[in-house]
Short mmCIF file of C-alpha atoms in Angstrom, two decimals:
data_model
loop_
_atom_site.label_atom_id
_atom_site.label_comp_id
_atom_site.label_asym_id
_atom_site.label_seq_id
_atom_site.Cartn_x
_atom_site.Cartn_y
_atom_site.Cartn_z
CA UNK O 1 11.14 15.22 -23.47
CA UNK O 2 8.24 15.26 -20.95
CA UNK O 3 9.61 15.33 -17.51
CA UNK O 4 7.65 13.49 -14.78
CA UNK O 5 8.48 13.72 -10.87
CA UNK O 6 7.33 10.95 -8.63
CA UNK O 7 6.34 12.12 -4.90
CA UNK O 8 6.35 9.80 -1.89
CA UNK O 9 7.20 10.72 1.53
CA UNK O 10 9.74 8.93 3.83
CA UNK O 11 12.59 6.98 2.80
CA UNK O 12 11.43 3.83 4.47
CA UNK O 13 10.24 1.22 2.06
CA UNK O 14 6.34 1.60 2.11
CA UNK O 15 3.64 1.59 -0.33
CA UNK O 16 4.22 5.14 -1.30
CA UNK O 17 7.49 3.74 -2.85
CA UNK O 18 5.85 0.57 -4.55
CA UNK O 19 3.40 2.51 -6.06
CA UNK O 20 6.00 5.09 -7.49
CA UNK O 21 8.79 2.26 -8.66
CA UNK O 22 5.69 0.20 -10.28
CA UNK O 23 3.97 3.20 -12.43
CA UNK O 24 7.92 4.24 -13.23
CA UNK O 25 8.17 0.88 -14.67
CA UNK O 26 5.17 1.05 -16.92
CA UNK O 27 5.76 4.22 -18.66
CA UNK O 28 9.24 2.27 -19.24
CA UNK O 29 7.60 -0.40 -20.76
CA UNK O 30 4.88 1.70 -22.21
CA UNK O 31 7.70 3.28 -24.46
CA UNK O 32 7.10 6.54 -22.63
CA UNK O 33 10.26 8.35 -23.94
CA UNK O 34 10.92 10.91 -20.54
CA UNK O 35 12.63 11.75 -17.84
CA UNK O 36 11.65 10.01 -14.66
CA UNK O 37 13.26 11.42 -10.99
CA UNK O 38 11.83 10.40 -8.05
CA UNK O 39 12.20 12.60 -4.67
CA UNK O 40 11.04 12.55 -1.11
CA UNK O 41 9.70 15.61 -0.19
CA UNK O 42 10.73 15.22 3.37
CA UNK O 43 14.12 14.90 3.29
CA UNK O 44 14.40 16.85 0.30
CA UNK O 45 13.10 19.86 2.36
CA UNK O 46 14.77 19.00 5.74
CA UNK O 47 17.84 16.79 4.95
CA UNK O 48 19.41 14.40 7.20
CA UNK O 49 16.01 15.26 10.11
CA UNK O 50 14.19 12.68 7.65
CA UNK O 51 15.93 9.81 9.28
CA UNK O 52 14.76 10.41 12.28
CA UNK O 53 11.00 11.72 11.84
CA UNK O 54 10.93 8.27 10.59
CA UNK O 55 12.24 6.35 13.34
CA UNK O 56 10.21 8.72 15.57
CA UNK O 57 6.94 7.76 13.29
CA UNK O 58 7.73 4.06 13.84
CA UNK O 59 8.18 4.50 17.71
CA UNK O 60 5.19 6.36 17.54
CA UNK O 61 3.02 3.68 16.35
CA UNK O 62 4.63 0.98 18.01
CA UNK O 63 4.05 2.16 21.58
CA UNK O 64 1.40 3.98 21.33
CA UNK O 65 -0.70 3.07 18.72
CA UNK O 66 -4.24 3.98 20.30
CA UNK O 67 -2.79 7.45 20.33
CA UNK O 68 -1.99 7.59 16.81
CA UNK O 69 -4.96 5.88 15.18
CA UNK O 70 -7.12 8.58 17.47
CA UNK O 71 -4.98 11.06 15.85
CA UNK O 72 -5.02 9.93 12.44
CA UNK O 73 -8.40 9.52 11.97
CA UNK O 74 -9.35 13.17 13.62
CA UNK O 75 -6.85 15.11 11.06
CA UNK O 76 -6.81 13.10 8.08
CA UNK O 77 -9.97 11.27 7.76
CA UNK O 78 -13.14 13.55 9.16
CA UNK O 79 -14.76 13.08 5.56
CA UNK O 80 -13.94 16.71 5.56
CA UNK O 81 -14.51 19.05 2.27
CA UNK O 82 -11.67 19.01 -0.32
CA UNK O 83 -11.35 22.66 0.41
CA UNK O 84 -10.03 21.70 3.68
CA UNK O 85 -7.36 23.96 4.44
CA UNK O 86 -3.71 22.14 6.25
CA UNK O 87 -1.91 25.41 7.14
CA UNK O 88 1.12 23.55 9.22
CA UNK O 89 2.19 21.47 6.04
CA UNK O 90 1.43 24.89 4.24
CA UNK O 91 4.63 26.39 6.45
CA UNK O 92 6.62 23.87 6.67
CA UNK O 93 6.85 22.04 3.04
CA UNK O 94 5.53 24.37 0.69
CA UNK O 95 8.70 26.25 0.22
CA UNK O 96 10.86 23.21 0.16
CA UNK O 97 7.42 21.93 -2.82
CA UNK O 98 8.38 25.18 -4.99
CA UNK O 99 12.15 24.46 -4.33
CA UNK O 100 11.53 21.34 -5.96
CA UNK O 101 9.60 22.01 -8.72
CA UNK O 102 11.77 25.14 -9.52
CA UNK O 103 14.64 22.12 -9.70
CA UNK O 104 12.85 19.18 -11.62
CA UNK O 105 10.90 21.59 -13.62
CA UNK O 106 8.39 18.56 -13.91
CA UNK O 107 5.22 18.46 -16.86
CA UNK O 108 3.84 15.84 -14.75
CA UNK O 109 3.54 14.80 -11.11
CA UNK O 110 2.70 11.30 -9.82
CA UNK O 111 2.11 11.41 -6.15
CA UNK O 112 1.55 8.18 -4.12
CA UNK O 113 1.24 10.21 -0.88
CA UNK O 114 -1.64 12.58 0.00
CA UNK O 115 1.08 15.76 1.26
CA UNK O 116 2.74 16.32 -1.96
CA UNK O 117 -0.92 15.94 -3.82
CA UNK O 118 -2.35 18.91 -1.05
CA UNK O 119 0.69 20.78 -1.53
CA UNK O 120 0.36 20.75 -5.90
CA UNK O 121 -2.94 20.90 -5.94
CA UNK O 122 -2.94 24.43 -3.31
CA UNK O 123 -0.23 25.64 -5.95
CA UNK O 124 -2.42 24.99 -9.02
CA UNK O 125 -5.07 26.69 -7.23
CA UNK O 126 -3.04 29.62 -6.99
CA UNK O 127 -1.78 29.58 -10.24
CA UNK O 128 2.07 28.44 -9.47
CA UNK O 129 2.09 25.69 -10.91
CA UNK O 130 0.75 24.84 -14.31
CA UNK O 131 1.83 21.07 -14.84
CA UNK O 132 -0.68 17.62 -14.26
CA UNK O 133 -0.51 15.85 -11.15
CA UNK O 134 -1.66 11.97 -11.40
CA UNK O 135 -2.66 10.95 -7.50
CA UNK O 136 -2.35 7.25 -7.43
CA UNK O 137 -3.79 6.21 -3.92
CA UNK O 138 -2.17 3.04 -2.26
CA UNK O 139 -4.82 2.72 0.04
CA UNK O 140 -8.15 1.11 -0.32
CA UNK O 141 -9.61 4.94 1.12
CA UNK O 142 -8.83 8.18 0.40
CA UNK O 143 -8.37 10.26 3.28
CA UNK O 144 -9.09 13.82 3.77
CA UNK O 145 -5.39 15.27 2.93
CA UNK O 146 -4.77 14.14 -1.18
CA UNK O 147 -5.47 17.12 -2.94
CA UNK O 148 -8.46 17.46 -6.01
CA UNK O 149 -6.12 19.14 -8.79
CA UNK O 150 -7.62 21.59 -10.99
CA UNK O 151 -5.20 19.61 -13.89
CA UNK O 152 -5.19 16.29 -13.58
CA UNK O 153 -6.26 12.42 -12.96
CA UNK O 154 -7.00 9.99 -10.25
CA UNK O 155 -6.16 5.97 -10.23
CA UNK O 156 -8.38 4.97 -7.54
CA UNK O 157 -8.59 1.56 -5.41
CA UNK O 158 -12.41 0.81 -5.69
CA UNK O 159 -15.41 2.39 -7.17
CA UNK O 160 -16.44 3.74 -3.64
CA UNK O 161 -13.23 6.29 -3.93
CA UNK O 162 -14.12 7.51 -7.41
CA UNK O 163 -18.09 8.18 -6.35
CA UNK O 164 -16.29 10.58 -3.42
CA UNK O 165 -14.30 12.09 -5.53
CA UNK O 166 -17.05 12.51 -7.73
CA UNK O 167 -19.17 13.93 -4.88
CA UNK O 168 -16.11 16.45 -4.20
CA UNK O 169 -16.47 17.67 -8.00
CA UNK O 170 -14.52 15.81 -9.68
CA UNK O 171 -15.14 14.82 -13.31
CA UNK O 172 -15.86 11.68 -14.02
CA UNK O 173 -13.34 11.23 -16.90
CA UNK O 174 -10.27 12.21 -14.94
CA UNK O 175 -10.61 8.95 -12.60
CA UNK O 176 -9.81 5.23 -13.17
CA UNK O 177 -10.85 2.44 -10.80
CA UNK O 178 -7.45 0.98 -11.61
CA UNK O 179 -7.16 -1.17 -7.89
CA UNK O 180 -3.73 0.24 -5.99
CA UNK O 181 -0.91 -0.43 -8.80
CA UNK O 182 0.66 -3.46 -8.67
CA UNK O 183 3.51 -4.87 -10.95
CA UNK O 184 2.21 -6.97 -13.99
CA UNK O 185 3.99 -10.24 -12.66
CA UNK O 186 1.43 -10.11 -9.58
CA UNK O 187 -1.40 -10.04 -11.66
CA UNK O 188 -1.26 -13.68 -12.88
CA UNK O 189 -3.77 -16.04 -10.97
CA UNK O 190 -1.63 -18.58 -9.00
CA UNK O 191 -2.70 -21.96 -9.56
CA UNK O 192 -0.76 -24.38 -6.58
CA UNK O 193 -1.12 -27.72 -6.80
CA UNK O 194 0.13 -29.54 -3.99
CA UNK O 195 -2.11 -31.31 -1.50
CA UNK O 196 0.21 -30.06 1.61
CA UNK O 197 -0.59 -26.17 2.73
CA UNK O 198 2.00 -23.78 2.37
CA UNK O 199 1.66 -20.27 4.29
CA UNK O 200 3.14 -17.17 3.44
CA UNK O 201 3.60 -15.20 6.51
CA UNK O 202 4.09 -11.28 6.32
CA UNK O 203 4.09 -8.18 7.96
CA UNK O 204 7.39 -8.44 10.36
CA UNK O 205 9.52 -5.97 7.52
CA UNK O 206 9.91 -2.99 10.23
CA UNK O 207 10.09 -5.01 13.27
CA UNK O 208 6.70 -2.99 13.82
CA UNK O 209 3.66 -5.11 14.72
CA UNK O 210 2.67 -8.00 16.43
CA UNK O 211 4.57 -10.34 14.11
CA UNK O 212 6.38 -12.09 17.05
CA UNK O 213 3.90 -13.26 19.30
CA UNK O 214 1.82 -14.62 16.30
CA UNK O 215 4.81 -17.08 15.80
CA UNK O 216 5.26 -17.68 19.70
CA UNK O 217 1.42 -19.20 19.59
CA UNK O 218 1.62 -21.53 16.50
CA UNK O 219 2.52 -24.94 17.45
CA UNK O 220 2.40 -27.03 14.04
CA UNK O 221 1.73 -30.67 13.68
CA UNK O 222 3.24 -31.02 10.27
CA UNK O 223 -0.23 -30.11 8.15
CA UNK O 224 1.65 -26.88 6.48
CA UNK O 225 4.29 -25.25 6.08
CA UNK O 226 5.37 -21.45 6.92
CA UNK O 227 7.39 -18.96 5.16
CA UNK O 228 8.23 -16.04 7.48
CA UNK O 229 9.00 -12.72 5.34
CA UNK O 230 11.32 -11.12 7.50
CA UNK O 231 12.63 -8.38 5.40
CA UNK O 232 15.47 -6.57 6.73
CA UNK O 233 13.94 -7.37 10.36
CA UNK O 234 16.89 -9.72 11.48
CA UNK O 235 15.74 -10.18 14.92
CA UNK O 236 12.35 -11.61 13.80
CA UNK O 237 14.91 -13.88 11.23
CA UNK O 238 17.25 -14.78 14.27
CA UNK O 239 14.28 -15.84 15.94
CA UNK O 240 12.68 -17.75 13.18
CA UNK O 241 16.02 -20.21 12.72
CA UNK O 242 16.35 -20.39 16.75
CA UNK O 243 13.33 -21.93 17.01
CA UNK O 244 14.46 -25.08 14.46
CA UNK O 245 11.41 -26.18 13.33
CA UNK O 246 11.32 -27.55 9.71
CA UNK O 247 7.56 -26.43 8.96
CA UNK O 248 8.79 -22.36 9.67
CA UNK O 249 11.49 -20.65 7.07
CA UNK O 250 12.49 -17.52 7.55
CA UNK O 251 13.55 -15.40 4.34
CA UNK O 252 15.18 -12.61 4.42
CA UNK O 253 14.88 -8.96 2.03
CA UNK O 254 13.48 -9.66 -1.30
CA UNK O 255 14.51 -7.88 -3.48
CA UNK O 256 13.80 -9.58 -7.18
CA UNK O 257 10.15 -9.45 -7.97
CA UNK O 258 10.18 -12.56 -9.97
CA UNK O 259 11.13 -14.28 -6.59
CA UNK O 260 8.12 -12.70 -4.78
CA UNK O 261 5.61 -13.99 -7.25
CA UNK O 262 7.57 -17.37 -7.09
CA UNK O 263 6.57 -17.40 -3.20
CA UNK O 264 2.93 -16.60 -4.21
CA UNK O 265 2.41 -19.16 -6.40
CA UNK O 266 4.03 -21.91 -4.24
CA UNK O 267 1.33 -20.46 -1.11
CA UNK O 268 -2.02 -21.54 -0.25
CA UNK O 269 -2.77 -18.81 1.53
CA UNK O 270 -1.11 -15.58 3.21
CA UNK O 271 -1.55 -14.23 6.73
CA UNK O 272 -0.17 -10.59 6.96
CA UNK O 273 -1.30 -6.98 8.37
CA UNK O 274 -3.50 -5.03 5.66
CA UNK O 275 -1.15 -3.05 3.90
CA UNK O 276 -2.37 -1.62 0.57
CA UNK O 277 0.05 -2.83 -1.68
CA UNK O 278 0.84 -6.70 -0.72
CA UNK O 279 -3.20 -7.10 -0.23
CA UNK O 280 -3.48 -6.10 -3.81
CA UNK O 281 -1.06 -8.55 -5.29
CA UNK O 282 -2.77 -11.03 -3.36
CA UNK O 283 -5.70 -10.08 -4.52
CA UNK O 284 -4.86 -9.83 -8.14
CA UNK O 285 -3.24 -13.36 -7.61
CA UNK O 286 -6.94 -14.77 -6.17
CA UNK O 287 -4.75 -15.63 -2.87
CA UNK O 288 -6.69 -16.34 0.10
CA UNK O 289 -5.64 -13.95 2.96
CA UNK O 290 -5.98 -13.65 6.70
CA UNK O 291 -5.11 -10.96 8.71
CA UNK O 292 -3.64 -11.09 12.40
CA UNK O 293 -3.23 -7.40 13.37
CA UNK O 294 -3.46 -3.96 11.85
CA UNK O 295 -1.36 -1.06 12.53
CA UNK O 296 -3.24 2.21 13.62
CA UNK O 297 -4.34 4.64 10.85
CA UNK O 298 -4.45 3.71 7.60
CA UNK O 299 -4.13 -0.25 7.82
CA UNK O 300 -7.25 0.20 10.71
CA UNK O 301 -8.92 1.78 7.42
CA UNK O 302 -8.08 -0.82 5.26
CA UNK O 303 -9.04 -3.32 7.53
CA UNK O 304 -12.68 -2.10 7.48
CA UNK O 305 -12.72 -2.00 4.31
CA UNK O 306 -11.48 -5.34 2.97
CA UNK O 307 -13.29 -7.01 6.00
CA UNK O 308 -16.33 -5.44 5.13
CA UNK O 309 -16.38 -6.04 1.57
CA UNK O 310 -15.27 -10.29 2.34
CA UNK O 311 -11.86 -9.48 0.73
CA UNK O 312 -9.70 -10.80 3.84
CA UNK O 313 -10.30 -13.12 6.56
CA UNK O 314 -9.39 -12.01 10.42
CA UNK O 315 -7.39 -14.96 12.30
CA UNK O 316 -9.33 -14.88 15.56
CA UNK O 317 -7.83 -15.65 18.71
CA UNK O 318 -4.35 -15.77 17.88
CA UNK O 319 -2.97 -14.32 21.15
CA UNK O 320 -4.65 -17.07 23.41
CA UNK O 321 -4.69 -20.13 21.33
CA UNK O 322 -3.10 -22.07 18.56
CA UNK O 323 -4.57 -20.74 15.21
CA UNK O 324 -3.39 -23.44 12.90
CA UNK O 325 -6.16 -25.53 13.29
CA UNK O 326 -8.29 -22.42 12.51
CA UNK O 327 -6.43 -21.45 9.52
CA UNK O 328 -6.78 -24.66 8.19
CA UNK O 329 -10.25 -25.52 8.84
CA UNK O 330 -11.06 -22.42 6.81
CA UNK O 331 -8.75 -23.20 3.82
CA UNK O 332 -9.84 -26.82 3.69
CA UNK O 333 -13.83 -25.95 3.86
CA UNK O 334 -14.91 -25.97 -0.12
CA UNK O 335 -17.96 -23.54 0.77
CA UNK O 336 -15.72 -20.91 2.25
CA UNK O 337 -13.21 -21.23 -0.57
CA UNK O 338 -16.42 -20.44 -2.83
CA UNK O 339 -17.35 -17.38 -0.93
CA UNK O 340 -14.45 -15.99 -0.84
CA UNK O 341 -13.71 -16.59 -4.94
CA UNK O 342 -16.80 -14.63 -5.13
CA UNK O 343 -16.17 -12.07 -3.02
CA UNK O 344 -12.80 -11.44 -5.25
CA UNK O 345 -14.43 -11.46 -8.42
CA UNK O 346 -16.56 -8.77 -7.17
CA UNK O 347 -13.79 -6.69 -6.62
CA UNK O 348 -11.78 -7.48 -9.58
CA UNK O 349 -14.67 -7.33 -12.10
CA UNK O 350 -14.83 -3.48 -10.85
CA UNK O 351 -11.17 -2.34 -11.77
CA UNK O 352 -11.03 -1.39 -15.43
CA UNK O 353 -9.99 -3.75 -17.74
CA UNK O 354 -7.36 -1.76 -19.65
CA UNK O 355 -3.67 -2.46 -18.17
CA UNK O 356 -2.64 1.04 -15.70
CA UNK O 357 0.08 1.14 -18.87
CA UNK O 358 -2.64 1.99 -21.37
CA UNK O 359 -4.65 4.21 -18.69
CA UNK O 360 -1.17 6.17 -18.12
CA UNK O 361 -0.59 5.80 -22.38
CA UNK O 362 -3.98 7.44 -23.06
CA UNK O 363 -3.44 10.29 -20.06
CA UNK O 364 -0.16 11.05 -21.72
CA UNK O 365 -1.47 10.89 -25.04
CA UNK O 366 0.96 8.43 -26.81
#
């Protein structure tokens, strides 16, 4: 039975995770007849210390997020040479990698983050490891860190990732302009019909963000209604049913898919921070979306990505004004509705056209 290990990093609920839980899924449905195990590296290697490298990562970002971005982009994204060489996540995670793979004893590797990819793709190099590694990127970029294995594929957001990687060497056979992998219920056009707007509002899951003072600056007149996605964030929640306005729901930790995809179909449009994952659903579901703030590093990258390419609107002004008559002034003008279908299409009508189920079937050769 073909073993396959699935590598994100952090036990926070993240894209990483997505990613790894929706690919699991298709081999499942796929028929794939193996063993599946999924592992953090992090606190594989270093325990009960994951907890709170991830609280420290969220303070981090959350008060001072100039710092980090700065950061970010000067180790991780440089547009550096794949043989770029990390020598601190070389000490302190490759023993804890080998460790692992000594355990699992996987054929296959699907990473979602870029450390575990560097780390494989350093031991392939050296001849440690002899299995396939499959990176599946859950951003719209690839940054700097994601190894280039020696053995094995590449599901990649956009047709400007694959050309880099073909520029790195590459071939061109071992990637798939798949779009970030999203599960097959989010991949159904919604089609709402009712006259009265309804707003999904997102982005408040970690508390992290600016999620709070977005809602302190809307003052509705009854035109739409809001559903706040709180996740497990119950102050944001507490607030949201404080503030006893009809037109604003708050909803806590979602946890059935089929629910989520309910909420996109009943929506109009979406307002949320450019995370790789939820942008792709809504993408894939042809959902108009508008972004109100962008955490540092890889959402900062995202955002110039989708903005440049017309994928996402930015809600301007937000912090001084109400935006509702914004937001609806741009949902409500037919010409901007058009551009934006276009703009869509261009990026859909880029992603191959097999399902990632027959991409992973023909990879694994079943």
């Amino acid at each position: 039975m073909t073993r396959i290990l699935f590598l994100p990093l952090l036990q926070i609920p993240s894209g990483h995770h997505h990613v790894a839980d929706t690919i699991q899924f298709l081999l499942k449905e796929k028929g794939v007849a193996a063993r599946c195990d999924k592992v953090d590296l992090l606190s594989y290697s270093y325990g009960k210390a994951e907890a709170m490298v991830s609280s420290c990562y969220l303070q981090w970002i959350h008060y001072m997020p100039g710092l980090y971005g700065k950061i970010y982009r000067y180790s991780a994204y440089r547009k550096a040479s794949s043989k770029s060489r990390y020598l601190l996540y070389e000490k302190l995670f490759l023993t804890g990698m080998k460790r692992l793979l000594e355990e699992y004893k996987p054929d296959l590797a699907v990473c979602t983050h870029a450390l575990p990819s560097y780390l494989l793709s350093h031991l392939q190099a050296k001849k440690e490891w002899k299995g396939t590694v499959i990176n599946a990127y859950t951003d719209f970029f690839i940054n700097d860190i994601w190894g280039v294995p020696g053995k094995g594929y590449h599901l990649v957001p956009n047709s400007e990732s694959k050309d880099l990687l073909v520029s790195r060497g590459v071939d061109e056979e071992a990637i798939f302009v798949t779009g970030i992998p999203v599960h097959p219920l989010f991949q159904k056009e919604n089609a709402v019909e009712s006259s009265k707007k309804t707003v999904l509002i997102s982005g408040g899951n970690m508390g992290a963000g600016a999620i709070l003072n977005l809602l302190k600056s809307l003052a509705p007149n009854g035109d739409a209604d809001y559903t706040v996605l709180c996740g497990k964030n119950r102050k944001l929640f507490e607030y949201i049913k404080q503030l006893s306005r009809p037109s604003i729901k708050p909803i806590g930790f979602i946890e059935s898919k089929e629910e989520m995809n309910r909420l996109y179909d009943e929506a109009h449009a979406i307002i949320t921070k450019p995370g790789g994952v939820t942008v792709s659903e809504c993408l894939l579901k042809r959902l108009p979306i508008f972004v109100y703030d962008a955490l540092p590093g890889q959402e900062e990258m995202n955002l110039d990505y989708l903005y440049r390419k017309g994928l996402v609107r930015q809600l301007n002004n937000w912090r001084t004004s109400n935006w509702e008559a914004q937001l609806l002034g741009s949902l409500n003008c037919s010409k901007t509705a058009g551009r934006y279908k276009e703009k869509v299409q261009d990026y859909v009508s880029q992603l191959d056209k097999r399902p990632v189920a027959e991409i992973l079937g023909a990879i694994l050769n079943i």
